[in-house]
Amino acid sequence: MAKIKKKIKTIKVDLDKCNGCRACEVICSAFHANPKYSSNNPARSRIRMIRDPIRDVYVPVYAGEYTAAECMGRDKYVIDGKEYDECGFCRAACPSRDAFKEPDSGLPLKCDMCEDDPPREKPLCVEWCLNDALIYEEREEEVEEETKPEDVEIGLESMINKYGLQKVMDTVARISQKD
Amino acid sequence: MRYGETGFNLEIDLTKGNIERVETDPKDTELHLGGLGTNTKILWERVPPESDPFSPDIPLMFGPGLLCGTPAPGANRTIITAYSPQTLLMGYSMMGGFWAPELKFAGYDKVILRGKSPEMVYIWIHNDKVEIRDASHLKGKGAVETQETIKKELNEPNAQVAAIGLAGENRVYMASIEQGRSSASRLGLGAVMGDKGVKAIAVRGTKDINIAKPAEFYDLCNEVLKYIKYRNENPVPNVMTILQGLGSPQEMLHVDEKWHTENFMWGNARVRRKDFWNKEIEEKWKNTQLSVRKRLISCYNCPMKCGAIISVPGISTYMMKCFSKLTYAMAAFVEDLDFGFRIAQRATEYGVDGFSVPQVMAFAVELKEAGILTDADFAGCPTDNEGRFYWLLDRIVRREGIGDILADGTYWAAKKIGKGAEQFAHNNIKKHEQLPLKLGMLNPVYFLMYATGEKINITQIEGQFPQSPFMTMEEREEFVRDWIQVPDEKFKQYVLDWEPRGERSNPYYPTVDMSVDIVDWQEMIHYFDDALGVCAGLSSFPLKPPYHIHNYPKIISAATGIDMGEEDLKKVYRRNRNLLRAVNVRRGLRRADEVPPEDHWKKRFPELEAKLLDAYYKFKGWDNEGIPTKETLQELDLGYVAEDLEQRGIIKNG
């Protein structure tokens, strides 16, 4: 298979350098307004400060994938004796919390690294973080070109794994006769 | 659609329990911007000047500045106003932090509290849902503890809470309103809040703030950020360390306190200890500070780090900024910084002003030593310096025994105590305690700021112009080279010609007229900041700040859509300045009140001082008593103010 180059975009988050100002939330929500910068509202931001000054908890988290169901359990990290929030490092827009959802519609939000035309040098949250708590890094990696199986194929494969090929074939045959 | 602002105020009548969302007049924004400007307008319109500061008529207003909630860096301040129980004049005190933008996102430009609640309550604002909630379980609780408790019981970790402690509940005249790392401390507005029966205001907002000219506004904000970065990398040379950078004094960062401990006065603003700082103390204080400081922190949307999370073993965590680490220790003559951090924790929970309260306690100690207060007044008080201060703090906040008298501040306490106590209340202007600073030679610019400032606090008036002349011409030339902030080129010449000694030095240089110019400039930027909610630390307070007269009009226009040039904005300043002066004039403020403490400078120049005041009043368009003339007011669209002052006989013969 052919090798292709893939751009890996990383934001390095240094919790020790964060001063908790939420400029990242401000500019993120402004950038994603339509038209651009026409409004701002940190509740729409795709980066969120999970922040509790009294416990010295300062964690900027980026919005990742939407998930329809919450996890069966939750995690809670303790690092150097400091307890962080439940799910305090998780990027998911999930039913267990209101982060990363549009406040009015409830639709999920996801960080797009400030995709723009022409492309930006770095995401705006990084540009607005003068304390260098957010540092943008970009590198290229050579990866095998993926031949992506179709969705139907993935689904069928998992059915076959579970029920065996014969049973799946029988079922498909029976359903097709009904039609 | 409204831009930069929401266009609505939240009016709460505490007596009736009535809550209303009231649309504001956009014309008022054009005339006064927001924050202090519109707060003053409302105070003028609604309150009879005869009202007692604790009258239910007085609205206690929480007014975020016009730019709060926009992406303008450092626009996060809430301007809180009422009448000060201490000065009896308009009291305005400000807090940074995160509360102001949260209120804007909830959909309001101000919270206006009227009347008095029969029971202690707190207000919960969550977008359109506003509740007056029972706060009986919070009675007596600390200000920090209250904020945390409310966030927990609402299950809203992102709510921002402004709360009072026991001092506010007990109407201590030096009570603050605390919020996160910030507080509105000066002039006793916490007492007014407590008197209204409001323990806290919690707010959470998830709505948009709109920008009129998005691309333009974004570019302007970026320029501000770039300049902050440039200034952080390029401190101003040839001035002392705390004046080199931006932000409020970087007291949480710096551990070298030689300057403050040797130049500010100890005790009740009395004793200068010129050889206090030594290697041993430096080492010890440094260790203390670094061990209790968990993180340097900022306010909303600001890259500076003027505050810190402070965790002293054995007591609960709190947040601190500015000088409070020194004020208690120095007033108590305690040479251990650990004491400073410990007592400040208790004081923050009680919710008191870290400038006035230490001086009041030192004043009490002086009165005891002078035999004016007696052993009976101090019955049960420990004899060591630390113990005595804790004891006094507890008495003041609870208004117990002598504490009840001291809780009104040095001016009123001295009057009540009598027996010559007045001489010990020596550090006041307009009945309010000032920085513990005593200097040699009168400085004409500072004289004017001290005497005439409506804020009644020097740190909130100064800035922009260097505090002292540069030693050499090379240094002066270097300073003025990239001084883009000057409203007029003449200010550069003032700096170039200003000498440390000789004819062109203090007190006769800057000349009277120059001094008036300089003060007017400094005031102007403060009035902008206080109407816009931008932190003085990025604007009016430091040398060479990112916000100034040349970019402010563009920023305001781009955010709000109000067409505004430099001259228009200057007019807004003069309008707000005069309206505030008129509020105070109606309360009785006159020339006789505009007097810095007698001992502030050793060498005084009564004739020069009179000339300075004359020239300042004239420049402002005021009469010789400091009252705005009818013409001045009319020119600033304040004809209705002139009329009122005329009817009251304050303005005479037109």
CSV table of N, CA and C in Angstrom, one decimal, chain B residues 23 48 144 163 180 192 227 277 293-294 299 302 392 417 444 472 524 569 654:
chain,number,residue,atom,x,y,z
B,23,GLU,N,-35.7,48.1,29.6
B,23,GLU,CA,-34.9,48.5,28.5
B,23,GLU,C,-34.3,49.9,28.7
B,48,PRO,N,-32.8,61.7,45.9
B,48,PRO,CA,-32.7,63.1,46.5
B,48,PRO,C,-31.4,63.3,47.2
B,144,VAL,N,-15.6,34.5,51.0
B,144,VAL,CA,-15.2,33.4,50.1
B,144,VAL,C,-16.0,32.2,50.3
B,163,ALA,N,-20.0,38.6,46.9
B,163,ALA,CA,-20.6,38.4,48.2
B,163,ALA,C,-20.0,39.3,49.2
B,180,GLY,N,-14.2,36.3,43.8
B,180,GLY,CA,-13.1,35.6,43.3
B,180,GLY,C,-11.8,36.3,43.8
B,192,VAL,N,-23.4,49.0,52.5
B,192,VAL,CA,-24.7,49.4,51.8
B,192,VAL,C,-25.4,48.1,51.4
B,227,TYR,N,0.5,44.9,21.6
B,227,TYR,CA,1.2,46.0,22.4
B,227,TYR,C,1.5,45.5,23.8
B,277,TRP,N,14.8,46.8,55.6
B,277,TRP,CA,15.0,45.7,54.7
B,277,TRP,C,16.5,45.2,54.8
B,293,ARG,N,2.0,30.9,48.0
B,293,ARG,CA,1.5,31.3,46.7
B,293,ARG,C,1.4,30.1,45.8
B,294,LYS,N,0.1,29.7,45.4
B,294,LYS,CA,-0.1,28.5,44.6
B,294,LYS,C,0.0,28.8,43.1
B,299,CYS,N,-7.7,38.3,35.8
B,299,CYS,CA,-9.1,38.5,35.7
B,299,CYS,C,-9.5,38.0,34.3
B,302,CYS,N,-7.6,38.7,30.3
B,302,CYS,CA,-6.5,39.5,30.5
B,302,CYS,C,-5.2,38.7,30.7
B,392,LEU,N,-8.6,43.3,67.5
B,392,LEU,CA,-9.3,44.5,67.0
B,392,LEU,C,-10.1,44.2,65.7
B,417,ILE,N,-15.0,59.6,69.8
B,417,ILE,CA,-14.1,59.4,70.9
B,417,ILE,C,-13.8,60.7,71.6
B,444,PRO,N,3.1,69.2,42.7
B,444,PRO,CA,1.9,69.9,42.3
B,444,PRO,C,0.9,69.0,41.6
B,472,THR,N,18.7,62.3,33.4
B,472,THR,CA,19.5,62.9,32.3
B,472,THR,C,18.7,63.1,31.1
B,524,MET,N,-8.8,61.8,32.6
B,524,MET,CA,-9.6,61.5,31.5
B,524,MET,C,-9.6,60.0,31.2
B,569,LEU,N,-15.1,61.7,22.2
B,569,LEU,CA,-14.9,60.9,23.5
B,569,LEU,C,-14.4,61.8,24.6
B,654,GLY,N,-26.9,82.4,37.5
B,654,GLY,CA,-26.5,81.8,36.2
B,654,GLY,C,-25.1,81.5,36.2
